[in-house]
Amino acid sequence: MYIVQIASECAPVIKAGGLGDVVYGLSTELENRGNCVEIILPMYDCMRYDHIWGLHDAYKDLWVPWYGGAIHCSVFCGWVHGRVCFFIRPNSGDNFFNRGRYYGALDDHLRFAFFSKAALEFLLVSNKRPDIIHCHDWQTGLIPVMLFEMYKWHGMWNQRVAYTIHNFKHQGVAGANILWATGLNNDAYYFDYDRLQDNFNHGAINFMKGGIVYSNFVNTVSPHHAWEARYSDISCGLGHTLELHNYKFGGILNGIDYGMWNPDKDRYIPNHYNQETFDIKAENKKALRERLLLSQDEDKPIIAYIGRLDGQKGVHLVHHAMYYALGRGAQFVLLGSATNQEINNWFWHEKNHLNNNPDCHLEIGFNEELAHLIYAGADMMVIPSNYEPCGLTQIISLKYGTVPIVRGVGGLVNTVFDRDYDANHAPEKRNGYVFYQTDSHALESAMDRAIGLWQHYPKEFRELALQGMDYDYSWKDPGEKYLGVYEYIRA
Ligand code: ADP
């Protein structure tokens, strides 16, 4: 099958969070199964060019219709750890992708509407006719709309679209100018509850809703989150739309790419280990402490947090976990970045406050290499999310024998099974700690059990970590499921 992934991220060249990991990991799995996969991405100024090999011109003069005129673009092609990627660079004064960051500009709607249009235009003029176009998140929600309303009539009549929603919080709610810019134009037609009109703001269009309405298949990234999306307010107003389209909506659990995330061959960690050589993990703990100037205290576990510092991730509980861990005689390591200025200032304040504490390190920013060392060196990972469509940090932690302590929401429910209470899994199949409420007592109860086990029953704790490593959350199973979806919508 010929599959084109269109997304705003692909790890490790462009990565702000899990979306990047998913686009890379899924593409690799599909390719390993004998499919032809290409990835279309924006060419950001701030992406990691050191992860692209053989970057070259692929299409020199791509003219993308935009408002009444057209914008000249260049398309480059290169290999990102084996995957063929096309990067679209608009050569206009708008500087759509030269902003020093991936997201968070005032004109994000225009930037990604343009990218979506340019990606389709590129497929059209370069005569690429994939069997499947797989789009991700709000940034590419307009692709199926433009494909089935416009490009179909220009010769792309045989393509099918799968649309994956990684986060319902960001939907791309914008004004009518997007319709004029992209050439969809017809306001009266698109401002319709059954098409693009936002379910609450009737004067706006909603990119993600467009993706749901027009795609041949829609999914979110775990079965439990698919249920939450339909039956709770977590889908931020799109619940009714999902209900109307439930015949083509489901949940497919994300995997991780064990080529990139594997303690047995991870190139960013100093000491490789697997289940048989698990005790070598302790060497990475030493290396992590050395790197972060923490005290080498054998009696203390390291509890870590890696992730965006964002309301979604339960930052108030992350903050509480830090002080609770220190109070319980553990060390705490945090790696996170915040786009919200208040949260950013808050954690910088904490960082300064704890600067001389030999048991705590806060690293504020995005650092892929350090993340690998933390997964390998920490004993536990705390993930107290408010909501979590899938969550990759717990899946990576399990692979690295780092015991996850999670709040029971979204994909966390599908992947972490409480050591003491999970009724659906035999004791030897349990792999972490789960709490449910959003208050600090709930978090403490789970952390208390985890730290207690580490301190008083080290053999049992080791066993728990090994049971986590037993789980196979590779792309094998999800890859098969996505292929099933592709086959289904082609038929
Ligand atoms: P989300 O997509 O909501 O941000 P996920 O748990 O699905 O969360 O994926 C997070 C991914 O991003 C993981 O690979 C994690 O290691 C990585 N990550 C998050 N924050 C950072 C950071 N500050 N530095 C390095 N990697 C990070």
Coordinates of C-alpha atoms and ligand atoms in Angstrom, one line a residue:
M1 CA 0.0 0.0 0.0
Y2 CA 1.2 3.5 -0.7
I3 CA 0.6 5.7 2.4
V4 CA 1.3 9.4 2.9
Q5 CA 1.4 10.7 6.5
I6 CA 0.8 14.5 6.7
A7 CA 1.6 16.0 10.1
S8 CA 3.1 19.0 11.9
E9 CA 5.7 16.8 13.7
C10 CA 7.9 13.7 13.1
A11 CA 10.4 12.7 15.8
P12 CA 13.2 13.3 16.2
V13 CA 13.5 16.0 13.6
I14 CA 10.4 17.8 14.7
K15 CA 9.1 16.9 18.1
A16 CA 7.1 18.9 20.7
G17 CA 5.4 15.8 22.2
G18 CA 4.0 12.4 21.5
L19 CA 2.6 13.3 18.1
G20 CA 6.2 13.3 16.7
D21 CA 6.9 9.9 18.2
V22 CA 3.7 8.5 16.7
V23 CA 4.3 9.7 13.2
Y24 CA 7.8 8.3 13.1
G25 CA 7.0 5.0 14.9
L26 CA 3.9 4.2 13.0
S27 CA 5.6 5.0 9.6
T28 CA 8.5 2.8 10.5
E29 CA 6.2 -0.1 11.4
L30 CA 4.1 0.3 8.2
E31 CA 7.3 0.4 6.1
N32 CA 8.7 -2.7 7.8
R33 CA 5.5 -4.5 6.8
G34 CA 6.3 -3.8 3.2
N35 CA 4.3 -0.6 2.5
C36 CA 5.6 2.5 0.9
V37 CA 5.4 5.4 3.3
E38 CA 6.2 9.0 2.8
I39 CA 5.8 11.8 5.3
I40 CA 5.0 15.5 4.5
L41 CA 6.0 18.1 7.0
P42 CA 6.5 21.9 7.3
M43 CA 10.1 23.0 7.0
Y44 CA 10.6 24.8 10.3
D45 CA 13.6 26.9 10.9
C46 CA 14.0 25.4 14.4
M47 CA 13.8 21.7 13.5
R48 CA 16.7 19.3 14.2
Y49 CA 18.5 19.4 10.8
D50 CA 21.1 17.1 12.3
H51 CA 18.6 14.3 12.1
I52 CA 18.1 14.6 8.3
W53 CA 20.3 12.8 5.8
G54 CA 20.6 13.7 2.2
L55 CA 18.4 16.8 2.2
H56 CA 17.9 17.8 -1.5
D57 CA 15.5 19.7 -3.7
A58 CA 12.5 17.5 -4.6
Y59 CA 10.2 20.1 -6.2
K60 CA 11.5 23.5 -7.0
D61 CA 8.6 25.6 -8.0
L62 CA 5.4 24.7 -6.2
W63 CA 2.9 27.4 -6.5
V64 CA 0.2 27.1 -3.9
P65 CA -3.0 29.1 -4.5
W66 CA -3.6 31.4 -1.5
Y67 CA -6.3 34.0 -1.3
G68 CA -6.5 35.5 -4.8
G69 CA -2.9 34.8 -5.7
A70 CA -0.3 32.0 -5.1
I71 CA 2.7 31.5 -2.8
H72 CA 5.9 30.1 -4.2
C73 CA 7.2 27.1 -2.2
S74 CA 10.2 24.8 -2.5
V75 CA 9.8 21.1 -1.4
F76 CA 12.9 19.3 0.0
C77 CA 13.3 15.6 0.5
G78 CA 15.5 13.9 3.0
W79 CA 15.8 10.7 5.2
V80 CA 15.0 10.9 8.9
H81 CA 16.4 7.8 10.4
G82 CA 15.3 5.8 7.4
R83 CA 12.0 7.5 6.7
V84 CA 11.4 9.5 3.5
C85 CA 10.3 13.0 4.5
F86 CA 9.2 15.9 2.3
F87 CA 9.6 19.3 3.8
I88 CA 7.5 22.2 2.4
R89 CA 9.1 25.6 2.6
P90 CA 7.0 28.6 1.5
N91 CA 9.1 31.4 0.1
S92 CA 7.0 34.3 1.2
G93 CA 7.1 37.3 3.5
D94 CA 4.7 35.5 5.8
N95 CA 7.5 33.4 7.1
F96 CA 5.0 30.8 8.1
F97 CA 7.6 28.3 9.5
N98 CA 10.4 30.6 10.5
R99 CA 9.2 31.5 13.9
G100 CA 11.8 29.8 16.1
R101 CA 9.1 27.5 17.5
Y102 CA 6.6 25.0 16.1
Y103 CA 3.4 26.3 17.7
G104 CA 2.0 29.2 19.6
A105 CA 2.0 32.0 16.9
L106 CA -1.0 34.3 16.5
D107 CA -1.5 33.1 13.0
D108 CA -1.3 29.3 13.7
H109 CA -4.6 28.7 11.9
L110 CA -3.3 30.4 8.7
R111 CA 0.1 28.7 9.0
F112 CA -1.3 25.2 9.2
A113 CA -4.2 25.8 6.7
F114 CA -1.5 26.9 4.3
F115 CA 0.6 23.8 5.1
S116 CA -2.4 21.5 4.5
K117 CA -3.2 23.2 1.2
A118 CA 0.5 23.0 0.1
A119 CA 0.7 19.3 1.0
L120 CA -2.3 18.6 -1.2
E121 CA -1.0 20.8 -4.0
F122 CA 2.3 19.0 -3.8
L123 CA 0.6 15.6 -4.1
L124 CA -1.4 16.8 -7.0
V125 CA 1.3 18.4 -9.2
S126 CA 4.0 15.8 -8.5
N127 CA 1.5 13.1 -9.5
K128 CA 1.6 11.3 -6.2
R129 CA -1.6 9.3 -5.8
P130 CA -1.4 7.5 -2.4
D131 CA -3.9 4.9 -1.4
I132 CA -4.2 6.4 2.0
I133 CA -3.6 9.9 3.3
H134 CA -3.2 9.8 7.0
C135 CA -3.7 13.1 8.8
H136 CA -3.0 14.0 12.4
D137 CA -4.6 16.5 14.8
W138 CA -6.2 19.9 14.0
Q139 CA -3.3 21.2 12.0
T140 CA -4.2 18.8 9.1
G141 CA -8.0 18.7 9.7
L142 CA -8.7 20.7 6.6
I143 CA -7.0 18.2 4.3
P144 CA -9.9 15.8 3.9
V145 CA -12.2 18.8 3.5
M146 CA -10.1 20.2 0.6
L147 CA -9.5 16.7 -0.8
F148 CA -13.1 15.8 -1.1
E149 CA -14.5 19.2 -1.9
M150 CA -11.8 20.4 -4.4
Y151 CA -8.9 18.1 -5.2
K152 CA -11.1 15.2 -6.0
W153 CA -12.3 17.2 -9.0
H154 CA -8.7 17.8 -10.1
G155 CA -7.8 14.1 -10.4
M156 CA -7.4 12.9 -6.8
W157 CA -10.6 11.0 -6.7
N158 CA -9.3 7.6 -5.5
Q159 CA -7.6 8.7 -2.2
R160 CA -8.9 7.7 1.2
V161 CA -8.2 9.6 4.5
A162 CA -7.6 8.3 8.0
Y163 CA -7.6 11.0 10.6
T164 CA -6.0 10.6 14.1
I165 CA -6.8 12.9 16.9
H166 CA -4.0 13.1 19.5
N167 CA -5.5 15.9 21.6
F168 CA -9.0 17.3 21.6
K169 CA -8.0 20.4 23.5
H170 CA -6.6 22.1 20.4
Q171 CA -9.1 22.0 17.6
G172 CA -8.2 24.9 15.3
V173 CA -11.2 27.3 15.7
A174 CA -10.8 30.1 13.2
G175 CA -12.7 32.7 11.2
A176 CA -14.1 32.7 7.6
N177 CA -10.9 34.1 6.3
I178 CA -9.5 30.5 6.3
L179 CA -12.1 29.6 3.7
W180 CA -11.2 32.5 1.4
A181 CA -7.4 31.8 1.9
T182 CA -7.7 28.1 1.0
G183 CA -10.1 28.6 -1.9
L184 CA -12.9 26.7 -0.2
N185 CA -14.7 30.0 -0.3
N186 CA -18.4 29.2 0.0
D187 CA -19.2 30.5 3.5
A188 CA -22.9 29.6 3.4
Y189 CA -22.0 26.0 2.6
Y190 CA -19.3 25.4 5.2
F191 CA -20.9 27.3 8.0
D192 CA -23.2 24.4 8.6
Y193 CA -23.6 22.3 11.7
D194 CA -23.0 19.2 9.5
R195 CA -19.8 20.6 8.0
L196 CA -17.2 22.9 9.5
Q197 CA -19.2 25.2 11.8
D198 CA -17.9 25.1 15.3
N199 CA -20.5 23.5 17.6
F200 CA -20.5 26.4 20.0
N201 CA -19.1 29.4 18.3
H202 CA -21.4 29.6 15.3
G203 CA -19.3 32.3 13.7
A204 CA -16.2 30.2 13.4
I205 CA -15.1 27.1 11.6
N206 CA -13.4 24.2 13.4
F207 CA -10.6 22.3 11.6
M208 CA -10.8 19.2 13.8
K209 CA -14.6 19.0 13.2
G210 CA -13.8 19.1 9.4
G211 CA -11.4 16.3 9.9
I212 CA -14.0 14.2 11.7
V213 CA -16.8 14.9 9.2
Y214 CA -14.9 14.4 6.0
S215 CA -12.4 11.6 6.8
N216 CA -13.2 8.0 6.0
F217 CA -12.0 6.9 9.4
V218 CA -11.3 8.8 12.6
N219 CA -9.6 7.5 15.7
T220 CA -8.1 8.8 18.9
V221 CA -5.0 7.2 20.4
S222 CA -6.4 4.8 23.0
P223 CA -9.6 2.8 23.5
H224 CA -10.4 4.4 26.8
H225 CA -9.9 7.9 25.5
A226 CA -12.2 7.1 22.6
W227 CA -14.8 6.2 25.2
E228 CA -14.1 9.3 27.2
A229 CA -14.4 11.4 24.1
R230 CA -17.9 10.2 23.3
Y231 CA -19.3 10.1 26.8
S232 CA -17.6 12.9 28.7
D233 CA -16.8 16.5 28.1
I234 CA -13.1 15.7 27.4
S235 CA -13.7 16.1 23.6
C236 CA -14.2 19.8 24.3
G237 CA -17.5 20.2 22.5
L238 CA -17.0 17.6 19.7
G239 CA -18.9 14.8 21.6
H240 CA -22.0 15.2 19.5
T241 CA -20.1 15.3 16.3
L242 CA -18.4 12.0 17.3
E243 CA -21.7 10.6 18.2
L244 CA -23.1 11.4 14.7
H245 CA -20.0 9.8 13.2
N246 CA -19.6 7.0 15.6
Y247 CA -19.8 4.3 12.9
K248 CA -16.3 5.4 11.7
F249 CA -14.8 6.4 15.0
G250 CA -12.6 4.2 17.3
G251 CA -9.5 4.1 19.6
I252 CA -6.2 2.6 18.7
L253 CA -3.5 2.5 21.4
N254 CA -0.2 4.1 20.4
G255 CA 2.9 2.1 20.4
I256 CA 6.5 3.2 20.8
D257 CA 9.4 2.5 18.4
Y258 CA 11.6 0.0 20.2
G259 CA 14.3 1.0 17.7
M260 CA 14.5 4.4 19.4
W261 CA 13.3 3.5 22.8
N262 CA 15.1 0.4 24.0
P263 CA 17.5 0.3 27.0
D264 CA 19.4 -2.5 25.3
K265 CA 20.6 -0.3 22.5
D266 CA 19.7 3.3 23.3
R267 CA 22.5 5.5 22.0
Y268 CA 21.9 8.2 24.5
I269 CA 22.5 6.1 27.6
P270 CA 25.9 5.1 28.9
N271 CA 25.0 1.6 30.1
H272 CA 22.8 -0.8 28.1
Y273 CA 20.6 -3.3 29.9
N274 CA 17.6 -5.6 29.5
Q275 CA 15.6 -7.8 31.7
E276 CA 18.4 -10.3 32.2
T277 CA 21.0 -7.6 33.0
F278 CA 18.6 -5.3 34.9
D279 CA 21.1 -4.5 37.6
I280 CA 23.1 -2.5 35.1
K281 CA 20.3 0.1 35.3
A282 CA 21.9 1.2 38.6
E283 CA 24.9 2.5 36.6
N284 CA 22.6 4.8 34.6
K285 CA 21.2 6.0 37.9
K286 CA 24.7 7.0 38.9
A287 CA 25.3 8.6 35.5
L288 CA 22.1 10.6 35.8
R289 CA 23.0 11.8 39.3
E290 CA 26.5 12.8 38.1
R291 CA 25.0 14.7 35.1
L292 CA 22.5 16.6 37.3
L293 CA 24.8 17.1 40.3
L294 CA 22.6 15.1 42.6
S295 CA 24.0 13.3 45.7
Q296 CA 25.0 9.7 45.2
D297 CA 22.9 8.4 48.0
E298 CA 22.2 4.7 47.7
D299 CA 19.2 4.8 50.1
K300 CA 17.2 7.1 47.9
P301 CA 15.0 6.3 44.9
I302 CA 14.8 8.8 42.0
I303 CA 11.3 9.8 41.0
A304 CA 11.0 11.6 37.7
Y305 CA 8.6 13.7 35.7
I306 CA 9.1 14.2 31.9
G307 CA 6.5 16.1 30.0
R308 CA 5.0 19.4 29.0
L309 CA 4.3 21.6 31.9
D310 CA 0.7 22.2 31.1
G311 CA -2.7 22.1 32.8
Q312 CA -3.4 18.8 30.9
K313 CA -0.5 17.2 32.7
G314 CA -1.7 18.1 36.2
V315 CA 1.1 20.5 36.9
H316 CA -0.3 21.2 40.4
L317 CA 0.2 17.5 41.2
V318 CA 3.6 17.5 39.5
H319 CA 4.6 20.3 41.9
H320 CA 3.1 18.4 44.8
A321 CA 4.9 15.2 43.9
M322 CA 8.2 17.0 43.9
Y323 CA 7.9 18.2 47.5
Y324 CA 6.2 14.9 48.7
A325 CA 9.1 12.9 47.2
L326 CA 11.7 15.1 48.9
G327 CA 9.8 14.8 52.2
R328 CA 9.7 11.0 51.9
G329 CA 13.5 10.8 51.4
A330 CA 13.5 10.4 47.7
Q331 CA 15.2 12.4 44.9
F332 CA 13.2 14.2 42.3
V333 CA 14.1 15.0 38.7
L334 CA 11.9 17.1 36.4
L335 CA 12.4 17.7 32.7
G336 CA 9.7 19.8 31.2
S337 CA 8.9 22.9 29.1
A338 CA 5.9 25.3 29.4
T339 CA 4.4 27.4 26.7
N340 CA 2.3 29.1 29.3
Q341 CA 4.2 32.0 30.8
E342 CA 2.7 31.7 34.3
I343 CA 3.5 28.0 34.6
N344 CA 7.0 28.7 33.1
N345 CA 7.7 31.4 35.7
W346 CA 6.3 29.2 38.5
F347 CA 8.7 26.3 37.7
W348 CA 11.6 28.7 37.2
H349 CA 10.9 30.0 40.6
E350 CA 10.9 26.5 42.1
K351 CA 14.1 25.7 40.2
N352 CA 15.8 28.7 41.8
H353 CA 14.4 27.9 45.2
L354 CA 15.7 24.3 45.0
N355 CA 18.9 25.2 43.3
N356 CA 21.2 24.0 46.1
N357 CA 19.2 20.9 47.1
P358 CA 21.3 17.9 46.4
D359 CA 18.2 15.7 45.9
C360 CA 16.4 17.7 43.3
H361 CA 16.9 18.9 39.8
L362 CA 14.5 20.8 37.6
E363 CA 15.5 21.0 33.9
I364 CA 13.2 23.5 32.2
G365 CA 13.3 23.1 28.4
F366 CA 13.1 20.4 25.8
N367 CA 16.0 17.9 25.8
E368 CA 15.6 14.6 23.9
E369 CA 19.0 13.2 24.9
L370 CA 18.5 13.9 28.6
A371 CA 15.0 12.4 28.5
H372 CA 16.6 9.0 27.5
L373 CA 19.0 9.2 30.4
I374 CA 16.2 10.0 32.9
Y375 CA 14.1 7.1 31.7
A376 CA 17.1 4.8 32.1
G377 CA 18.3 6.2 35.5
A378 CA 15.1 6.9 37.4
D379 CA 13.3 4.3 39.6
M380 CA 9.8 5.7 39.2
M381 CA 8.0 8.1 36.8
V382 CA 5.1 10.2 38.0
I383 CA 2.3 11.0 35.5
P384 CA -0.6 12.7 37.3
S385 CA -2.4 13.9 34.1
N386 CA -5.8 15.6 34.2
Y387 CA -6.5 13.9 30.9
E388 CA -4.2 11.8 28.7
P389 CA -5.3 10.6 25.2
C390 CA -2.7 7.9 25.3
G391 CA 0.5 9.0 27.0
L392 CA 3.9 7.8 25.9
T393 CA 5.9 8.5 29.0
Q394 CA 4.5 5.6 30.9
I395 CA 5.0 3.3 27.9
I396 CA 8.6 4.3 27.6
S397 CA 9.1 4.1 31.4
L398 CA 7.8 0.5 31.4
K399 CA 10.3 -0.4 28.7
Y400 CA 13.1 1.1 30.8
G401 CA 12.1 -0.7 34.0
T402 CA 11.0 2.6 35.5
V403 CA 7.8 2.1 37.5
P404 CA 5.0 4.4 36.5
I405 CA 2.8 6.1 39.0
V406 CA -0.2 7.4 37.1
R407 CA -3.6 8.9 37.3
G408 CA -6.2 6.5 35.9
V409 CA -7.4 8.4 32.8
G410 CA -7.3 7.9 29.0
G411 CA -4.5 5.7 27.7
L412 CA -3.0 5.4 31.2
V413 CA -5.9 3.1 32.1
N414 CA -5.1 0.9 29.1
T415 CA -1.4 0.5 29.9
V416 CA -0.7 0.7 33.7
F417 CA -2.2 -1.8 36.1
D418 CA -2.0 -1.1 39.8
R419 CA 0.2 -3.5 41.8
D420 CA -2.1 -3.7 44.7
Y421 CA -5.6 -3.2 43.4
D422 CA -6.0 -4.1 39.8
A423 CA -8.8 -6.7 39.7
N424 CA -8.4 -7.5 36.0
H425 CA -4.8 -8.5 36.0
A426 CA -3.1 -11.3 37.9
P427 CA -0.4 -10.0 40.3
E428 CA 2.4 -11.1 38.0
K429 CA 0.9 -9.0 35.2
R430 CA 0.7 -5.7 37.2
N431 CA 3.2 -3.0 36.4
G432 CA 2.8 0.2 38.3
Y433 CA 0.6 2.4 40.6
V434 CA -2.7 4.1 39.8
F435 CA -4.7 6.7 41.6
Y436 CA -7.9 8.4 40.4
Q437 CA -8.8 11.6 42.1
T438 CA -7.2 14.9 41.2
D439 CA -6.3 15.9 44.8
S440 CA -2.9 15.6 46.5
H441 CA -4.0 12.9 48.9
A442 CA -4.8 10.5 46.0
L443 CA -1.4 11.2 44.5
E444 CA 0.3 10.7 47.9
S445 CA -1.4 7.4 48.5
A446 CA 0.0 6.0 45.3
M447 CA 3.5 7.5 45.8
D448 CA 3.5 6.3 49.3
R449 CA 2.9 2.7 48.2
A450 CA 5.6 3.0 45.5
I451 CA 8.2 4.6 47.7
G452 CA 7.4 2.2 50.6
L453 CA 7.9 -0.8 48.3
W454 CA 11.2 0.6 47.1
Q455 CA 12.5 1.3 50.6
H456 CA 11.3 -1.8 52.4
Y457 CA 10.8 -4.5 49.8
P458 CA 13.5 -4.0 47.2
K459 CA 13.2 -7.5 45.8
E460 CA 9.4 -7.0 45.2
F461 CA 10.1 -3.5 43.6
R462 CA 12.6 -5.0 41.3
E463 CA 10.1 -7.7 40.3
L464 CA 7.5 -5.0 39.6
A465 CA 9.9 -3.2 37.3
L466 CA 10.7 -6.4 35.5
Q467 CA 7.0 -7.2 35.0
G468 CA 6.7 -3.7 33.4
M469 CA 9.5 -4.6 31.0
D470 CA 7.6 -7.7 30.0
Y471 CA 4.9 -5.7 28.3
D472 CA 5.1 -5.3 24.5
Y473 CA 3.9 -1.8 23.6
S474 CA 5.7 -1.8 20.3
W475 CA 4.0 -0.7 17.1
K476 CA 3.4 -4.4 16.1
D477 CA -0.2 -4.6 17.3
P478 CA -1.2 -0.9 16.6
G479 CA 0.5 -1.2 13.2
E480 CA -1.7 -4.1 12.3
K481 CA -4.8 -2.3 13.5
Y482 CA -4.0 0.8 11.4
L483 CA -3.4 -1.4 8.3
G484 CA -6.8 -3.0 9.0
V485 CA -8.4 0.4 9.0
Y486 CA -6.6 1.4 5.8
E487 CA -7.7 -1.8 4.0
Y488 CA -11.3 -1.2 5.3
I489 CA -11.6 2.3 4.0
R490 CA -10.0 1.4 0.7
A491 CA -12.6 -1.2 0.2
Ligands
ADP1 P1 2.1 14.8 24.9 O1 2.0 14.3 23.5 O2 0.8 15.1 25.5 O3 3.1 15.8 25.1 P2 3.0 12.1 25.5 O4 3.2 11.4 26.8 O5 2.1 11.4 24.5 O6 2.6 13.6 25.8 O7 4.5 12.2 24.7 C1 5.5 12.9 25.3 C2 6.8 12.7 24.5 O8 7.5 13.9 24.5 C3 7.6 11.6 25.1 O9 8.5 11.0 24.1 C4 8.5 12.4 26.1 O10 9.7 11.7 26.4 C5 8.7 13.7 25.3 N1 8.9 14.9 26.1 C6 8.0 15.6 26.7 N2 8.6 16.7 27.3 C7 9.9 16.6 27.0 C8 11.0 17.5 27.3 N3 10.9 18.6 28.0 N4 12.2 17.1 26.9 C9 12.4 15.9 26.1 N5 11.4 15.1 25.8 C10 10.1 15.5 26.2

